[in-house]
Coordinates of C-alpha atoms in Angstrom, one line a residue:
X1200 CA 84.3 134.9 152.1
X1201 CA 82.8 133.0 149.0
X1202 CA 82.8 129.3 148.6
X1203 CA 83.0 128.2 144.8
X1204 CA 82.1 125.1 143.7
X1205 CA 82.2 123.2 140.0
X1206 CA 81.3 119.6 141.0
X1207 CA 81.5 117.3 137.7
X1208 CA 81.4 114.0 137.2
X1209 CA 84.9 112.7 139.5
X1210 CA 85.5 115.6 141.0
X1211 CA 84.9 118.7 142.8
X1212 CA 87.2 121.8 142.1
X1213 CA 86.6 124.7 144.8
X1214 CA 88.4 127.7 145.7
X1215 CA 87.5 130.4 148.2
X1216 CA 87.8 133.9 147.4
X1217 CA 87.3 137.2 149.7
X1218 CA 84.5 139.2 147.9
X1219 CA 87.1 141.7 146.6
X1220 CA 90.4 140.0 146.5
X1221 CA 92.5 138.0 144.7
X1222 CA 94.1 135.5 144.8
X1223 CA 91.9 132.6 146.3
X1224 CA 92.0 132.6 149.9
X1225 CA 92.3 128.2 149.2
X1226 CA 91.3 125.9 146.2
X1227 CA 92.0 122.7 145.6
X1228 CA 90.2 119.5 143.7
X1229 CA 88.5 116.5 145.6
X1230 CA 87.2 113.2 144.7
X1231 CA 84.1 113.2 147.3
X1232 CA 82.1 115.9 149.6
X1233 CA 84.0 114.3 152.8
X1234 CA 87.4 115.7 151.0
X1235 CA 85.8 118.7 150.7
X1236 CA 84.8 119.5 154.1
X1237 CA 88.7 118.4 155.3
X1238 CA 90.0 120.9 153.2
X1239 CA 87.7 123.7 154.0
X1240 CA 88.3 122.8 157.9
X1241 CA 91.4 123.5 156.9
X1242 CA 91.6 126.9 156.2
X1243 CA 90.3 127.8 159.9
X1244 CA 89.8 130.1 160.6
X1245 CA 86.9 130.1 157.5
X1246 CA 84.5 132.5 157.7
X1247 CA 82.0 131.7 154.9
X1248 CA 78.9 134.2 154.0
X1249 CA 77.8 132.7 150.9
X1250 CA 78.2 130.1 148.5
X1251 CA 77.3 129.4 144.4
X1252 CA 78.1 125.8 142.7
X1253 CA 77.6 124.6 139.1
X1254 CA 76.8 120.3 139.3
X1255 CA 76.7 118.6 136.3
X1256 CA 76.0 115.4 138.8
X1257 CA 72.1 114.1 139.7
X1258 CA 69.4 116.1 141.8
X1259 CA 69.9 113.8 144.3
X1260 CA 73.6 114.3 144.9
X1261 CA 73.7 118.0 144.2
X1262 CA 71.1 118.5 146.9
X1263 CA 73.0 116.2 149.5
X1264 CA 75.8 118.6 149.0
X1265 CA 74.4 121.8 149.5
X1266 CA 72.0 120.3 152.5
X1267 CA 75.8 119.5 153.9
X1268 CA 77.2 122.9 153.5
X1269 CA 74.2 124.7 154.9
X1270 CA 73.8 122.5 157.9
X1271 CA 78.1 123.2 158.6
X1272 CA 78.7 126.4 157.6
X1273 CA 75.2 128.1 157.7
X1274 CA 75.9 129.1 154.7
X1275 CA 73.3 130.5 152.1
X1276 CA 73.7 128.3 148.6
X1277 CA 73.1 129.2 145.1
X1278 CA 73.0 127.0 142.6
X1279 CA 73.3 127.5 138.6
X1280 CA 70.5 126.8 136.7
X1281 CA 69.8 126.4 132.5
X1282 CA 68.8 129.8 130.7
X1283 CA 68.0 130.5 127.4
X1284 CA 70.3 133.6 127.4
X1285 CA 71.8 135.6 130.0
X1286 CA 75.3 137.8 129.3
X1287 CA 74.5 138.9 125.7
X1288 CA 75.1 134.8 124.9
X1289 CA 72.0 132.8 123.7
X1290 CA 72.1 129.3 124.2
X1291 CA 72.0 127.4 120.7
X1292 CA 70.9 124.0 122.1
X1293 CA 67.5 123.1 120.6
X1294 CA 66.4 122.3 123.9
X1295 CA 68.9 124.8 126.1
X1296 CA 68.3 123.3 129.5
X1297 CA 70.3 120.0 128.2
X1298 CA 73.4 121.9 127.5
X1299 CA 75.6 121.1 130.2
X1300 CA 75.6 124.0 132.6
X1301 CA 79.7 123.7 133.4
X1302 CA 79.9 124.4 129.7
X1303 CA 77.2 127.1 129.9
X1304 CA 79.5 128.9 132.1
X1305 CA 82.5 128.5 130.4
X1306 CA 81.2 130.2 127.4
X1307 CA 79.6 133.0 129.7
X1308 CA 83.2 133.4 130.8
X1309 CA 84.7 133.5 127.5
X1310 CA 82.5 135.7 125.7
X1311 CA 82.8 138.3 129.0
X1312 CA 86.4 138.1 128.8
X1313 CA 86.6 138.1 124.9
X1314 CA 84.2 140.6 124.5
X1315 CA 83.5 139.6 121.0
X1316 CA 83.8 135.8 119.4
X1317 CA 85.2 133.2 121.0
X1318 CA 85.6 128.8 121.0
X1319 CA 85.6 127.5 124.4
X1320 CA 87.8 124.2 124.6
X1321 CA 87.3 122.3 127.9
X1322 CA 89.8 119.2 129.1
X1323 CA 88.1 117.8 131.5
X1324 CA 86.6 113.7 131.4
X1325 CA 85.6 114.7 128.4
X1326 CA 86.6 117.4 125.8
X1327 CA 84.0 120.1 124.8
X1328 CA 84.3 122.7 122.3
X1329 CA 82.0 125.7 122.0
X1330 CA 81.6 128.1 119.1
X1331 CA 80.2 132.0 120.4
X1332 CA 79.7 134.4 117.6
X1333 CA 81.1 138.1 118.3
X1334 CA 76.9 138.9 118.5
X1335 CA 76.5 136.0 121.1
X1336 CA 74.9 133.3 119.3
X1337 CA 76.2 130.0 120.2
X1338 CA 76.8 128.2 116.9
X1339 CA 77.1 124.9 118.6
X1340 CA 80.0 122.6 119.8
X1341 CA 81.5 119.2 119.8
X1342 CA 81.9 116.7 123.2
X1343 CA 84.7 114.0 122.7
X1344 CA 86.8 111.5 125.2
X1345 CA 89.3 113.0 127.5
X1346 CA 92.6 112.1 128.0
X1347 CA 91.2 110.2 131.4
X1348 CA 88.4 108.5 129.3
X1349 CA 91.0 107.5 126.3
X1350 CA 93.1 105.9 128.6
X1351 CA 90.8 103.9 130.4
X1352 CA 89.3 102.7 128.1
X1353 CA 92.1 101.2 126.7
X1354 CA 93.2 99.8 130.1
X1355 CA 89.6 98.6 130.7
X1356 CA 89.4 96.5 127.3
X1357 CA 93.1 95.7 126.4
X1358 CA 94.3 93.0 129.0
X1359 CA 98.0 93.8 128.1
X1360 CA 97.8 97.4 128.7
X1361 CA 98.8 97.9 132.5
X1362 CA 100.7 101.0 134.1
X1363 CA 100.5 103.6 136.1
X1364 CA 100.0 107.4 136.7
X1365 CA 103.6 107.9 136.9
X1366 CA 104.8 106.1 133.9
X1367 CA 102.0 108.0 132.0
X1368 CA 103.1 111.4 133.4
X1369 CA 106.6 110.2 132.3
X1370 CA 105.8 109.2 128.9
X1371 CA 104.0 112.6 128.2
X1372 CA 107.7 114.3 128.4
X1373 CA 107.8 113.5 124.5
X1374 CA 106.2 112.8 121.7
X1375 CA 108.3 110.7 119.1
X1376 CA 107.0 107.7 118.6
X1377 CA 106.9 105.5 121.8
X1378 CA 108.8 102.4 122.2
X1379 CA 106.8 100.7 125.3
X1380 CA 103.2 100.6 125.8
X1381 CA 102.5 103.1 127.9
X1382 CA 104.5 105.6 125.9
X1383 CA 102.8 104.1 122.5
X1384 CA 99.3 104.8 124.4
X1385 CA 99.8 108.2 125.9
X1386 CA 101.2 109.7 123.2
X1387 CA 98.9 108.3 120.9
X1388 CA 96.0 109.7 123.1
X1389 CA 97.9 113.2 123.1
X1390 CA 97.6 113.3 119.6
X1391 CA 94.3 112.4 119.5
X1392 CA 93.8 115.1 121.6
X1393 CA 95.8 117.7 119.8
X1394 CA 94.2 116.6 116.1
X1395 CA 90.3 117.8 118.3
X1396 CA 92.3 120.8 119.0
X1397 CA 93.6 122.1 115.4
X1398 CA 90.1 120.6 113.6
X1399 CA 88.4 123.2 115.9
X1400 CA 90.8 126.3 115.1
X1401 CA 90.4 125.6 111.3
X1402 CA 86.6 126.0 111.8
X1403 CA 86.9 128.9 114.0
X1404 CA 88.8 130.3 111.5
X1405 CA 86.9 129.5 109.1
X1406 CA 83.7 131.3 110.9
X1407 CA 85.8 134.7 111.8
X1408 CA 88.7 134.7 109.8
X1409 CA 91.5 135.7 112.9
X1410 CA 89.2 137.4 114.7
X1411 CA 88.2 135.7 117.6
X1412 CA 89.6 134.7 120.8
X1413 CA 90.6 131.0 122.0
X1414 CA 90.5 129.9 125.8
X1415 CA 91.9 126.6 127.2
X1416 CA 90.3 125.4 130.5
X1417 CA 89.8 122.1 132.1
X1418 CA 92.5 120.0 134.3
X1419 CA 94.5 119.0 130.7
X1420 CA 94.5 122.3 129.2
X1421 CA 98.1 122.5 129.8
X1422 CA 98.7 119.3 128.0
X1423 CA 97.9 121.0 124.4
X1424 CA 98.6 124.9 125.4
X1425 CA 101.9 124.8 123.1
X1426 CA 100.0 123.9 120.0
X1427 CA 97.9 127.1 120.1
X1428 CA 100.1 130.0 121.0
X1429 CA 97.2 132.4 120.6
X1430 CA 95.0 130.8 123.6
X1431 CA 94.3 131.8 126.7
X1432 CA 94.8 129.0 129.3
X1433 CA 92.0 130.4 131.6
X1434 CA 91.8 127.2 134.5
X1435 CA 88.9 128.9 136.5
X1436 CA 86.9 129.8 133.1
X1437 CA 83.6 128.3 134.5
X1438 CA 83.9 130.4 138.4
X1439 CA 84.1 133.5 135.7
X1440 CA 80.5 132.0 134.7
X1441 CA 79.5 131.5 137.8
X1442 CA 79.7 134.4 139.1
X1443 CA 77.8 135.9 136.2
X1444 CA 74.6 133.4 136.7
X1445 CA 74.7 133.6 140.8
X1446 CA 75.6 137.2 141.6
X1447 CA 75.9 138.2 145.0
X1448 CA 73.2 141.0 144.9

């Protein structure tokens, strides 16, 4: 079995696949590498012969977690590294090895499933978007606040704004304008969100005309699906990534 690992900023997403079935065997997100090992321990029986990550988090910290998976599981761990090309896509950072490597994959995986242009959006902490040409050139992207970051923010700095996960959930079920706070905030942030969204179709478009592909990935990619019927909601774009810069052979 594989062991697959994204580890961003709050959390770790995993999922364990047999090397040629699907679905996942398990997957699941956690907030800390002790969650992780419960949920793996969980699966028992587990038998784990390799394992590839992508960490967007420090040295330190990535290294702590794969020095814990090889001392439990015995596990041989490959990690994802910056390139300058790899999958017919060349990296168009000026300096490539500061592109963040959970977008890096995400655009490996669109361009392999696209097979020809695509714009990566990611809803994550943050919102990314990523422009591929149908020759592989990255043209660039954009990185903005998530919905998590928008709403904390305003929590964090306006004393009077106070609820919680639940009433946001709840408030998301429309969006007319909202007549309490925390339907005034959420909504306003979905907006936000969904103004990114069109501003990047309309320069997509403007690139390659129709033809090109759109994927949605990231925990919120559900929340703006609706507004781009054309888009692939893709939630395990960067493991497609992954498995293209940490083959098994």
């Amino acid at each position: 079995m594989i062991l697959e690992l994204d580890c961003g900023n709050s959390f770790i997403k995993w999922r364990v696949i047999a090397a040629k079935a699907r679905p996942p065997v398990g997957e699941g997100v956690v907030d800390s590498n002790v969650a992780l090992l419960e949920s793996l321990h969980a699966l028992a029986p587990l038998s784990l012969r390799f394992c590839r990550l992508v960490s967007v988090r420090t040295e330190e910290e990535t290294n702590a977690l794969i020095s814990l998976l090889t001392t439990t599981f015995d596990v041989s761990v490959s990690s994802a590294v910056p390139a300058r090309e790899m999958g017919g896509v060349r990296n168009g950072y000026e300096e490539f090895e500061r592109l963040g490597l959970d977008r890096w994959l995400a655009m490996l995986g669109g361009f392999h499933l696209a097979a020809g242009a695509c714009l990566v959006l990611d809803f994550g902490t943050a919102v990314t978007a990523d422009f591929v040409s149908s020759d592989g050139e990255h043209l660039g992207g954009f990185i903005c606040p998530g919905m998590p970051l928008m709403r904390n923010q305003l929590r964090t700095h306006t004393r009077k704004i106070r609820y919680s996960d639940l009433a946001a959930e709840r408030a998301l079920e429309s969006l007319v304008p909202g007549r309490s706070t925390v339907e005034a905030v959420e909504r306003g942030c979905s907006l936000m969100l969904r103004g990114f969204v069109l501003t990047q179709i309309d320069l997509a478009r403007s690139y390659w005309g129709d033809d090109y592909s759109v994927f949605f990935t990231g925990g919120d990619a559900e929340l703006v699906s609706g507004i781009v019927p054309q888009a692939r909601v893709v939630p395990d774009l960067v493991f497609v990534g992954l498995a293209m810069a940490c083959p098994l052979s």
